[in-house]
Tab-separated table of C-alpha atoms and ligand atoms in Angstrom:
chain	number	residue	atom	x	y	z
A	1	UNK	CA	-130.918	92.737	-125.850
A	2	UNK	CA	-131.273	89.764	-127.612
A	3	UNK	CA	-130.747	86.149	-125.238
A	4	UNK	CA	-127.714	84.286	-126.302
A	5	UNK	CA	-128.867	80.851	-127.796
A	6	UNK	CA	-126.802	77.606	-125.700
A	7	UNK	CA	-123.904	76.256	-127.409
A	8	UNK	CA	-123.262	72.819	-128.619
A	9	UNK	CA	-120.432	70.983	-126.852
A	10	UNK	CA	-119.752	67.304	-128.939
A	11	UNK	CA	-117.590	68.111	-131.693
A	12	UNK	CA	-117.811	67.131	-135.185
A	13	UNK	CA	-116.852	63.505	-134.771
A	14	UNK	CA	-119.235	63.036	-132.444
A	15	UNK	CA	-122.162	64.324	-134.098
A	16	UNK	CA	-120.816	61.818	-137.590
A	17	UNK	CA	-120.803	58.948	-134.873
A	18	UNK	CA	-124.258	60.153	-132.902
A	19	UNK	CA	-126.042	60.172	-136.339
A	20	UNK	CA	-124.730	56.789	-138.077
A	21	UNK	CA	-125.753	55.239	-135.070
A	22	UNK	CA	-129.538	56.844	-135.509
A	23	UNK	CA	-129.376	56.465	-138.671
A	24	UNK	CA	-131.280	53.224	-139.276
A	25	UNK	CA	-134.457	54.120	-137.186
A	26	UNK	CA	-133.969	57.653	-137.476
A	27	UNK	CA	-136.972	57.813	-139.394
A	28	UNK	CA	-139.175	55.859	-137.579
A	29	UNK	CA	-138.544	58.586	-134.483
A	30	UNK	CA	-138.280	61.286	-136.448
A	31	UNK	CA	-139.487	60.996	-139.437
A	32	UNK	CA	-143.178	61.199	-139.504
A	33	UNK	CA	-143.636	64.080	-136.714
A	34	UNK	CA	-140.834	66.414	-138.843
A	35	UNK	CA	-142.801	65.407	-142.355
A	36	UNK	CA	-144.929	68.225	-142.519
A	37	UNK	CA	-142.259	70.918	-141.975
A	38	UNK	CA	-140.114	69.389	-144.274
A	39	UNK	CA	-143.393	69.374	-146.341
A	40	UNK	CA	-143.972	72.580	-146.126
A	41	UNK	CA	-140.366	73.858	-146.396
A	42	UNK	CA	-140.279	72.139	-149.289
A	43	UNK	CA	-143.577	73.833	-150.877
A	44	UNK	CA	-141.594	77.410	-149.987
A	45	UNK	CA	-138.305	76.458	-151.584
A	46	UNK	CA	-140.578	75.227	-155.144
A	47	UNK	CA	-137.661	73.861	-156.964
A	48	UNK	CA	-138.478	73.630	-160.565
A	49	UNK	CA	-137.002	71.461	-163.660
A	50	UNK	CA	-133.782	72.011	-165.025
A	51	UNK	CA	-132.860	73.844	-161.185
A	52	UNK	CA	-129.528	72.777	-159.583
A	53	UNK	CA	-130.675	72.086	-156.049
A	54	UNK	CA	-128.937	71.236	-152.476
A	55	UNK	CA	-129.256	69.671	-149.296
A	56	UNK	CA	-127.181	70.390	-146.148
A	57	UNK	CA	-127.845	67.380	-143.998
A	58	UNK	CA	-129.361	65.168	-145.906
A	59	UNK	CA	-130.235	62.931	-143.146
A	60	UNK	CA	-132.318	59.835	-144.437
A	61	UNK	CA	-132.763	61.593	-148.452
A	62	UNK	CA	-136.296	61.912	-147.824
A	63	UNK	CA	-136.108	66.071	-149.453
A	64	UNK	CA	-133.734	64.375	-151.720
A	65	UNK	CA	-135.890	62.372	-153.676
A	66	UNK	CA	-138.747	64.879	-153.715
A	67	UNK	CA	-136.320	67.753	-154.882
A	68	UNK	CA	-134.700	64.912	-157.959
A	69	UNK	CA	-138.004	64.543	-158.592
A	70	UNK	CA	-138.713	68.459	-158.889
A	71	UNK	CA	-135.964	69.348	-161.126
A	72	UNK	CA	-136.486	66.192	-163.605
A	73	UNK	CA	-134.101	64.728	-166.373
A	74	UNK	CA	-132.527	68.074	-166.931
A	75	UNK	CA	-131.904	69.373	-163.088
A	76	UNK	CA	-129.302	67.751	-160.157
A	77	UNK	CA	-129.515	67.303	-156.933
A	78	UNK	CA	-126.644	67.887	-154.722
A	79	UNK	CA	-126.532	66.600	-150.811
A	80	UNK	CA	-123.607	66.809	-148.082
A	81	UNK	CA	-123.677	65.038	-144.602
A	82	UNK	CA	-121.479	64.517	-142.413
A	83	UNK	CA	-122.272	60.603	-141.281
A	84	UNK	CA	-121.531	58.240	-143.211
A	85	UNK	CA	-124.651	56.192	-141.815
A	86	UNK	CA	-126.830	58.451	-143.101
A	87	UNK	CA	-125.689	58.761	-146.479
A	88	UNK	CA	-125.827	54.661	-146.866
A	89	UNK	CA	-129.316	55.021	-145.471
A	90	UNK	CA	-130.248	57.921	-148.121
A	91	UNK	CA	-127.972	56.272	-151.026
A	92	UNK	CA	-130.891	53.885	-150.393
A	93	UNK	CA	-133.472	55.457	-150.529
A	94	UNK	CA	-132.349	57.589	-154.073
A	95	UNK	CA	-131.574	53.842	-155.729
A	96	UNK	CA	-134.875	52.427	-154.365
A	97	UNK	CA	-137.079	55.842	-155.946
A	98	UNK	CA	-134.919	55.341	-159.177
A	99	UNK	CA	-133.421	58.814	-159.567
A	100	UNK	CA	-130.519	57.950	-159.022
A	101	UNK	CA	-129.007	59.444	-162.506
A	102	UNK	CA	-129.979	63.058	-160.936
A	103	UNK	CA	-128.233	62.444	-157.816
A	104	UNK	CA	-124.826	63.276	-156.262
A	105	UNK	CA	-124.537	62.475	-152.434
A	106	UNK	CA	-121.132	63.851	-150.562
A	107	UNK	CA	-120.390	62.613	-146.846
A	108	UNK	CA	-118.630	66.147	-146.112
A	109	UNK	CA	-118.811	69.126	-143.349
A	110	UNK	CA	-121.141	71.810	-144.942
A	111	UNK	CA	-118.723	74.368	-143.093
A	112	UNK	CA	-116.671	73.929	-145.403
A	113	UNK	CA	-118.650	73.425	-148.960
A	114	UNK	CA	-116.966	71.255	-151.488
A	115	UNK	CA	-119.157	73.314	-154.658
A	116	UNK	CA	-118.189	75.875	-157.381
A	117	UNK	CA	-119.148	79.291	-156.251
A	118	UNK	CA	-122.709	80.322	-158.038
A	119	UNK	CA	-123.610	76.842	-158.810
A	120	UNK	CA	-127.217	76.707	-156.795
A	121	UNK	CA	-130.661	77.760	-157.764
A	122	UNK	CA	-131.792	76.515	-154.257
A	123	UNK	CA	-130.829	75.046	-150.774
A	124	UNK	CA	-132.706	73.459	-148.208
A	125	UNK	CA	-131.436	72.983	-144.595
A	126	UNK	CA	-134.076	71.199	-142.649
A	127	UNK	CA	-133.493	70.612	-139.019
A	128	UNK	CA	-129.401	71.113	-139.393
A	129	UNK	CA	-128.823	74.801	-139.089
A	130	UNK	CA	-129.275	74.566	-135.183
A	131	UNK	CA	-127.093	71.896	-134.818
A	132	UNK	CA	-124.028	73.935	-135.409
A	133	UNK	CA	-122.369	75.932	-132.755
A	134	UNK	CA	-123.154	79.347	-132.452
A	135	UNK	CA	-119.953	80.860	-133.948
A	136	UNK	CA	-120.441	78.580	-136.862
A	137	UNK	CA	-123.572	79.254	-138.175
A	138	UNK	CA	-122.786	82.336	-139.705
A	139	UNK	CA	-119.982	80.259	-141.418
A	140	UNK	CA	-122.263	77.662	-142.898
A	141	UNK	CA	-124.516	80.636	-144.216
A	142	UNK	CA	-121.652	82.462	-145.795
A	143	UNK	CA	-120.908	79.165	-147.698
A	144	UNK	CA	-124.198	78.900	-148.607
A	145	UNK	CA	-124.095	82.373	-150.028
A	146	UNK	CA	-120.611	81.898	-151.976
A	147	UNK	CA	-122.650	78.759	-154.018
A	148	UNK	CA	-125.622	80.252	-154.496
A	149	UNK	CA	-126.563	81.816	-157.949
A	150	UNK	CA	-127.438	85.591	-157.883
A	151	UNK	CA	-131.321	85.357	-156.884
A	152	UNK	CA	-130.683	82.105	-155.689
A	153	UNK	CA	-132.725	80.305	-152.308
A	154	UNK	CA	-132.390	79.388	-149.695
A	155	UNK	CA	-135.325	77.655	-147.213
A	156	UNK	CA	-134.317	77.204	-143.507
A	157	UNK	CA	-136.384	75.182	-141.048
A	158	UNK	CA	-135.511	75.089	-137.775
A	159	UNK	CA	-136.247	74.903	-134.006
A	160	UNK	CA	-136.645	78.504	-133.505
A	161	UNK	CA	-135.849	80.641	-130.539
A	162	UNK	CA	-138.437	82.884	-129.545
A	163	UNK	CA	-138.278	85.925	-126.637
A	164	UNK	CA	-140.230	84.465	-124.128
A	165	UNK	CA	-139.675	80.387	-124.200
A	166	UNK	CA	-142.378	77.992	-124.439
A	167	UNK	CA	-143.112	75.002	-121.382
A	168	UNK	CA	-142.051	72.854	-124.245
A	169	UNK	CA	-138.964	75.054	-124.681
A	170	UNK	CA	-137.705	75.040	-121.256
A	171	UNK	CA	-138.517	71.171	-120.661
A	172	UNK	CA	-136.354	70.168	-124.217
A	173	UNK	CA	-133.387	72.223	-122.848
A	174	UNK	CA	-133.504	70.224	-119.821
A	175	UNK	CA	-133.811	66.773	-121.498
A	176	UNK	CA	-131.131	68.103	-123.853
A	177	UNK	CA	-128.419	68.865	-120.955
A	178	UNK	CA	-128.845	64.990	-120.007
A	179	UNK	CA	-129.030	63.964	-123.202
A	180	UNK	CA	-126.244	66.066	-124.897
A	181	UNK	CA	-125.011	64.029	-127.405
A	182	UNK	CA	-128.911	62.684	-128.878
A	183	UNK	CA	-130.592	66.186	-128.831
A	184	UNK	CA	-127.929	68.597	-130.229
A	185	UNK	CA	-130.238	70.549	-132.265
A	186	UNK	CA	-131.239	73.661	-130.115
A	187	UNK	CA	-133.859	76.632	-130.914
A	188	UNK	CA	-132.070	79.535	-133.207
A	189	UNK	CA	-132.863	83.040	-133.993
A	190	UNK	CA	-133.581	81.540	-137.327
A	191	UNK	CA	-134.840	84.514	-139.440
A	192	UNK	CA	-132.156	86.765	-137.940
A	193	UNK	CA	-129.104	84.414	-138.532
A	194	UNK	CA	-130.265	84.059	-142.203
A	195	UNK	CA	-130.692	87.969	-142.236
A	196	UNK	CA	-127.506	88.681	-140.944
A	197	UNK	CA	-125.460	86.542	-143.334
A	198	UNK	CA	-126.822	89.218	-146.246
A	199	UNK	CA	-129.876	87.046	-147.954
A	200	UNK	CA	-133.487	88.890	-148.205
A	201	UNK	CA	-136.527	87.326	-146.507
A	202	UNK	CA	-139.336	86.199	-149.154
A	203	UNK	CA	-141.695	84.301	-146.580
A	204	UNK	CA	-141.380	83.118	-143.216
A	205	UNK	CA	-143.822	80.848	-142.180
A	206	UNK	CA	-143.855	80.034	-137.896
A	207	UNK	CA	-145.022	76.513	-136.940
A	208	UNK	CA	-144.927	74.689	-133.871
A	209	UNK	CA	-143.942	70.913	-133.006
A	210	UNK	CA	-145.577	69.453	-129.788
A	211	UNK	CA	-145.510	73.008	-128.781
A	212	UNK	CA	-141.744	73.665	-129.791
A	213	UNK	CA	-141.578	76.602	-132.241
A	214	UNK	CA	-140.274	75.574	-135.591
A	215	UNK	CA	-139.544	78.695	-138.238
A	216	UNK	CA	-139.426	78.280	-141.493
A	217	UNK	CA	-137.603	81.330	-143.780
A	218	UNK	CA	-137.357	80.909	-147.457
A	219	UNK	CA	-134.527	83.969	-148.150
A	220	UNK	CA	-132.877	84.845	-151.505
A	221	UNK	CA	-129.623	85.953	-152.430
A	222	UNK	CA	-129.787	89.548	-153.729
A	223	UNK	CA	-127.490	91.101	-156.474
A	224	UNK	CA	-125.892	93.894	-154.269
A	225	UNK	CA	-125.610	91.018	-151.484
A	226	UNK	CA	-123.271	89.120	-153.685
B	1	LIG	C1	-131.567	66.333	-137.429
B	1	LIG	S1	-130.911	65.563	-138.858
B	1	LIG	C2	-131.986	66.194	-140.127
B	1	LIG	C3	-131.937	65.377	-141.384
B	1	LIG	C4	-132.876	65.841	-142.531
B	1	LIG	N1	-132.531	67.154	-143.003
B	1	LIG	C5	-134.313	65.781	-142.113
B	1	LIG	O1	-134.964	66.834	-142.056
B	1	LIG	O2	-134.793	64.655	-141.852
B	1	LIG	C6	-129.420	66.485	-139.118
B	1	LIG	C7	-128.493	65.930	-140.183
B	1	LIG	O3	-127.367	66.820	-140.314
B	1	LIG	C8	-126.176	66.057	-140.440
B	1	LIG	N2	-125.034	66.865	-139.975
B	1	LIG	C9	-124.647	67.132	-138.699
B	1	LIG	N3	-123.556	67.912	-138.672
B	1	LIG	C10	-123.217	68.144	-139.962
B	1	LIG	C11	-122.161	68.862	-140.601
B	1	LIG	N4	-121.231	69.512	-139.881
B	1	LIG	N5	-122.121	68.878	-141.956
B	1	LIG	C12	-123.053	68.203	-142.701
B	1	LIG	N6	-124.070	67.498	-142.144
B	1	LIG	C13	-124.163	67.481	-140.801
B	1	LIG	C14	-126.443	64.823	-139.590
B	1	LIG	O4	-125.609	63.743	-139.931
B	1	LIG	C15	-127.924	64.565	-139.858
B	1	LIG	O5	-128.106	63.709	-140.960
């Protein structure tokens, strides 16, 4: 039987606060060691011009700019987060790389997506799935689903949950019970919570990140899925 993955106890409000406060030197802890995940996440998902493309958590934009500059003068990209420090932060960073034209940032809950239903050629969710609570994750994939195109991706990276837990593993899950409200991100089943929510596994690539495993699925939505 599969282990049951740990919840996450600060609610929504919390987690808007938690990351507007981070928000301004969230990169400078964060963002060079996740780079090459995102990096390579990124290189899975290979959004192309003229694509309609989204972000769920956003964070500091950094995907943002290099997806607006994948789908060019004819494509959009789309991001929702939830703190409104982040999305000053990454309204900054879209101005400052001039793409601003291709560009539409939403401070929203990506439980609940504010989209047209099969508007997306692709999503990326990098380092945001596993901050959900369990019994929401499968709601945050079904939206994904609903505003995905038919054949439509999606690329997950994530802290992923593996049968037998790192050193790494166990020490982050004690740093994150005294540290609740900084590390809410916890490891996932990733590949199986993207399964179960209907999509089809294209590649699945597993990393590691100072000896954390970090999965990273590229899925797509399939016709008799929809
Ligand atoms: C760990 S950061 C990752 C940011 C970015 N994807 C990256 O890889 O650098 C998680 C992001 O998800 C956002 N977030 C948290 N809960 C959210 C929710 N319910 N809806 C939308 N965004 C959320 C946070 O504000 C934060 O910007």
């Amino acid at each position: 039987m599969q282990e049951e993955i740990s919840r996450v106890k600060r609610d929504k409000d919390q987690a808007s606060t938690n990351y507007s406060r981070m928000s301004r030197f969230y990169d400078l802890v964060a963002g060079n060691c996740e780079k090459k995940y995102r990096i390579e996440g990124l290189r899975q998902l290979g959004v192309t011009p003229g694509e309609q493309a989204l972000e769920i958590g956003f964070g500091t934009g950094q995907a943002i700019v290099s997806m607006a500059q994948s789908v060019g003068g004819s494509g959009k990209v789309y991001g929702i987060d939830i703190s409104e420090g982040m999305l000053n932060v990454a309204s900054r960073r879209v101005s400052k790389a001039k793409v601003s034209q291709r560009v539409v940032l939403k401070r929203d809950d990506a439980a609940d997506l504010p989209f047209k239903e099969d508007f997306f050629d692709a999503i990326f969710v990098c380092f945001t799935l596993e901050l959900f609570d369990t019994p929401e994750i499968p709601i945050v994939l079904r939206e994904c689903m609903k505003v995905l195109k038919e054949n439509g991706r999606i690329c997950v990276v994530s802290l992923a949950k593996k049968e037998k837990s790192s050193p790494m593993a166990v020490l982050y899950m004690i740093a994150r019970r005294i540290f609740p409200g900084y590390l809410d991100c916890r490891p996932i089943f990733v590949r199986e919570a993207v399964e179960d929510a209907g999509f089809r596994t294209i590649e699945c690539t597993e990393m590691s990140m100072w000896g954390l495993p970090v999965d990273i699925v590229l899925t797509q939505k399939v016709p008799d899925t929809a």
